[in-house]
């Protein structure tokens, strides 16, 4: 009997310690309010020829309101089309269990910023902040994401999430399918 109890306690302690700790880029609590944000995490990367694009996620909690910040970075020597966020923009996440989660963009227009680097590349950086719909957390915490669709002002783009990939930008391994499963606990 002692053997079974010992094995059970060992199993539970391993599962508790195996969870990754939250990694914050900001964690502020002052008289104005509270704000915490996770570090940026690459969920999509495309590198082909002289063109590259990256999508970063970070979760934030501002005075109890959870949001998802999506940052898109494109790099090319050719013309880069501007995709703008507006009050009607949405982000759709298709889960492996078949459900679709919708996030609503905050009421702020943004078409990004164009920056030319010293190597002659144009870089477009665009950031959108999306609010979670009520009761969407439980599904996101229990099922991996298979696809993301972003509805911009004039266009819609789809992105397929990989289970795992090694980034050419950072040379690190990322697991975009499980981003919400691993990180939503950081803003609850």
Short mmCIF file of C-alpha atoms in Angstrom, two decimals:
data_model
loop_
_atom_site.label_atom_id
_atom_site.label_comp_id
_atom_site.label_asym_id
_atom_site.label_seq_id
_atom_site.Cartn_x
_atom_site.Cartn_y
_atom_site.Cartn_z
CA UNK A 1 0.00 0.00 0.00
CA UNK A 2 2.86 2.39 0.85
CA UNK A 3 4.37 1.58 -2.53
CA UNK A 4 1.19 2.64 -4.37
CA UNK A 5 0.91 5.87 -2.38
CA UNK A 6 4.57 6.69 -3.03
CA UNK A 7 4.20 6.09 -6.77
CA UNK A 8 1.03 8.22 -6.86
CA UNK A 9 2.71 11.12 -5.04
CA UNK A 10 5.72 10.88 -7.33
CA UNK A 11 3.50 10.97 -10.41
CA UNK A 12 1.61 14.07 -9.22
CA UNK A 13 4.76 15.90 -8.18
CA UNK A 14 6.34 15.27 -11.60
CA UNK A 15 3.29 16.69 -13.39
CA UNK A 16 3.31 19.79 -11.18
CA UNK A 17 7.00 20.49 -11.73
CA UNK A 18 6.89 19.73 -15.46
CA UNK A 19 4.81 22.84 -16.23
CA UNK A 20 6.85 25.65 -17.71
CA UNK A 21 6.90 28.86 -15.67
CA UNK A 22 5.44 32.01 -17.19
CA UNK A 23 7.93 34.30 -18.91
CA UNK A 24 6.79 37.93 -18.78
CA UNK A 25 8.07 40.91 -20.74
CA UNK A 26 6.13 43.23 -18.40
CA UNK A 27 4.49 42.74 -15.02
CA UNK A 28 3.35 46.05 -13.46
CA UNK A 29 1.06 46.66 -10.52
CA UNK A 30 0.72 50.29 -9.41
CA UNK A 31 -1.87 52.92 -8.45
CA UNK A 32 -3.02 53.31 -12.08
CA UNK A 33 -3.77 49.60 -12.52
CA UNK A 34 -2.23 46.26 -13.37
CA UNK A 35 -0.62 45.05 -16.57
CA UNK A 36 1.27 41.90 -17.43
CA UNK A 37 2.35 40.60 -20.80
CA UNK A 38 4.07 37.41 -21.89
CA UNK A 39 7.17 37.51 -24.07
CA UNK A 40 6.64 37.36 -27.83
CA UNK A 41 6.45 33.87 -29.32
CA UNK A 42 6.79 32.93 -33.00
CA UNK A 43 3.72 31.03 -34.23
CA UNK A 44 4.33 31.26 -37.98
CA UNK A 45 7.41 31.75 -40.13
CA UNK A 46 7.77 31.79 -43.91
CA UNK A 47 11.15 32.23 -45.56
CA UNK A 48 11.26 31.87 -49.34
CA UNK A 49 13.75 33.46 -51.67
CA UNK A 50 14.43 37.02 -50.54
CA UNK A 51 11.09 37.31 -48.75
CA UNK A 52 10.30 36.44 -45.17
CA UNK A 53 7.37 36.89 -42.83
CA UNK A 54 6.92 36.20 -39.14
CA UNK A 55 3.92 36.19 -36.83
CA UNK A 56 4.45 36.68 -33.11
CA UNK A 57 1.90 36.22 -30.30
CA UNK A 58 1.92 37.62 -26.81
CA UNK A 59 -0.81 37.49 -24.19
CA UNK A 60 -1.61 40.46 -21.98
CA UNK A 61 -3.82 41.13 -18.98
CA UNK A 62 -4.75 44.79 -18.49
CA UNK A 63 -6.82 45.48 -15.37
CA UNK A 64 -8.45 42.07 -15.69
CA UNK A 65 -9.06 42.22 -19.48
CA UNK A 66 -7.19 39.43 -21.35
CA UNK A 67 -5.98 40.24 -24.87
CA UNK A 68 -3.85 38.66 -27.59
CA UNK A 69 -1.28 40.86 -29.34
CA UNK A 70 -0.47 39.70 -32.86
CA UNK A 71 2.59 41.20 -34.51
CA UNK A 72 3.24 40.59 -38.22
CA UNK A 73 6.67 41.33 -39.66
CA UNK A 74 7.32 41.12 -43.41
CA UNK A 75 10.69 41.60 -45.09
CA UNK A 76 11.25 41.91 -48.84
CA UNK A 77 13.06 43.83 -51.55
CA UNK A 78 9.78 43.86 -53.50
CA UNK A 79 6.63 45.85 -52.78
CA UNK A 80 4.89 44.76 -49.54
CA UNK A 81 1.12 45.05 -49.53
CA UNK A 82 -0.35 46.78 -46.48
CA UNK A 83 -2.96 44.77 -44.57
CA UNK A 84 -4.80 47.08 -42.21
CA UNK A 85 -6.59 46.31 -38.96
CA UNK A 86 -9.79 48.19 -38.19
CA UNK A 87 -12.80 47.90 -35.86
CA UNK A 88 -14.26 45.07 -38.01
CA UNK A 89 -11.07 42.96 -38.06
CA UNK A 90 -11.27 39.52 -36.50
CA UNK A 91 -8.98 36.63 -35.74
CA UNK A 92 -10.39 33.11 -36.07
CA UNK A 93 -8.69 30.10 -34.50
CA UNK A 94 -9.71 26.64 -35.69
CA UNK A 95 -9.03 24.04 -33.02
CA UNK A 96 -8.19 20.37 -33.57
CA UNK A 97 -11.50 19.44 -31.92
CA UNK A 98 -13.37 21.24 -34.75
CA UNK A 99 -14.43 24.35 -32.80
CA UNK A 100 -13.73 27.85 -34.07
CA UNK A 101 -12.81 30.60 -31.60
CA UNK A 102 -13.32 34.24 -32.63
CA UNK A 103 -11.30 37.15 -31.26
CA UNK A 104 -12.40 40.74 -31.89
CA UNK A 105 -9.96 43.52 -32.76
CA UNK A 106 -9.95 46.58 -30.53
CA UNK A 107 -11.37 49.73 -32.12
CA UNK A 108 -8.08 51.07 -33.47
CA UNK A 109 -7.06 51.38 -37.14
CA UNK A 110 -3.51 50.30 -37.91
CA UNK A 111 -1.80 49.62 -41.23
CA UNK A 112 1.66 49.11 -39.81
CA UNK A 113 4.93 50.88 -40.32
CA UNK A 114 7.34 50.55 -43.25
CA UNK A 115 11.04 50.62 -42.39
CA UNK A 116 13.91 50.31 -44.88
CA UNK A 117 17.03 48.65 -43.49
CA UNK A 118 20.66 49.26 -44.50
CA UNK A 119 20.65 46.18 -46.81
CA UNK A 120 17.87 47.61 -49.01
CA UNK A 121 15.04 45.48 -47.59
CA UNK A 122 11.63 46.94 -46.85
CA UNK A 123 10.26 45.79 -43.50
CA UNK A 124 6.56 46.17 -42.64
CA UNK A 125 5.63 45.81 -38.98
CA UNK A 126 1.95 45.61 -38.11
CA UNK A 127 0.47 44.99 -34.68
CA UNK A 128 -3.10 44.12 -33.77
CA UNK A 129 -4.66 43.63 -30.35
CA UNK A 130 -7.54 41.18 -30.11
CA UNK A 131 -9.99 40.60 -27.27
CA UNK A 132 -11.17 37.14 -26.27
CA UNK A 133 -14.87 36.34 -26.42
CA UNK A 134 -16.55 35.21 -23.23
CA UNK A 135 -16.12 31.50 -22.41
CA UNK A 136 -13.45 30.84 -25.09
CA UNK A 137 -10.62 30.11 -22.63
CA UNK A 138 -11.68 26.57 -21.75
CA UNK A 139 -11.63 25.39 -25.37
CA UNK A 140 -8.27 27.09 -26.01
CA UNK A 141 -6.75 25.48 -22.92
CA UNK A 142 -7.85 21.98 -23.91
CA UNK A 143 -7.38 21.70 -27.68
CA UNK A 144 -4.43 22.62 -29.97
CA UNK A 145 -4.90 25.22 -32.72
CA UNK A 146 -4.65 23.89 -36.27
CA UNK A 147 -5.29 27.06 -38.29
CA UNK A 148 -5.58 30.83 -37.92
CA UNK A 149 -7.53 33.20 -40.17
CA UNK A 150 -7.07 36.96 -39.95
CA UNK A 151 -9.75 39.23 -41.43
CA UNK A 152 -8.16 42.55 -42.30
CA UNK A 153 -9.90 45.70 -43.55
CA UNK A 154 -9.76 44.58 -47.21
CA UNK A 155 -8.37 41.05 -47.20
CA UNK A 156 -8.42 37.70 -45.39
CA UNK A 157 -5.39 35.44 -44.88
CA UNK A 158 -5.10 31.89 -43.56
CA UNK A 159 -2.15 30.42 -41.69
CA UNK A 160 -1.69 26.72 -40.92
CA UNK A 161 -0.11 26.06 -37.54
CA UNK A 162 2.61 23.45 -37.29
CA UNK A 163 2.95 21.11 -34.36
CA UNK A 164 6.63 22.07 -34.10
CA UNK A 165 9.20 23.96 -36.17
CA UNK A 166 12.74 25.27 -35.86
CA UNK A 167 12.88 29.00 -36.53
CA UNK A 168 15.42 30.26 -39.05
CA UNK A 169 15.30 33.65 -37.29
CA UNK A 170 16.12 32.53 -33.74
CA UNK A 171 17.30 28.93 -34.32
CA UNK A 172 14.93 27.79 -31.54
CA UNK A 173 12.14 25.19 -31.52
CA UNK A 174 8.54 26.48 -31.33
CA UNK A 175 5.24 24.65 -30.76
CA UNK A 176 2.54 27.00 -32.14
CA UNK A 177 -0.29 24.43 -31.95
CA UNK A 178 -0.01 24.38 -28.15
CA UNK A 179 0.61 28.11 -27.58
CA UNK A 180 -2.68 28.71 -25.74
CA UNK A 181 -2.55 25.41 -23.84
CA UNK A 182 0.90 26.37 -22.51
CA UNK A 183 0.41 30.11 -21.93
CA UNK A 184 -3.19 31.02 -21.05
CA UNK A 185 -2.45 30.17 -17.41
CA UNK A 186 -0.06 33.16 -17.38
CA UNK A 187 -2.87 35.72 -17.68
CA UNK A 188 -5.59 34.11 -15.58
#
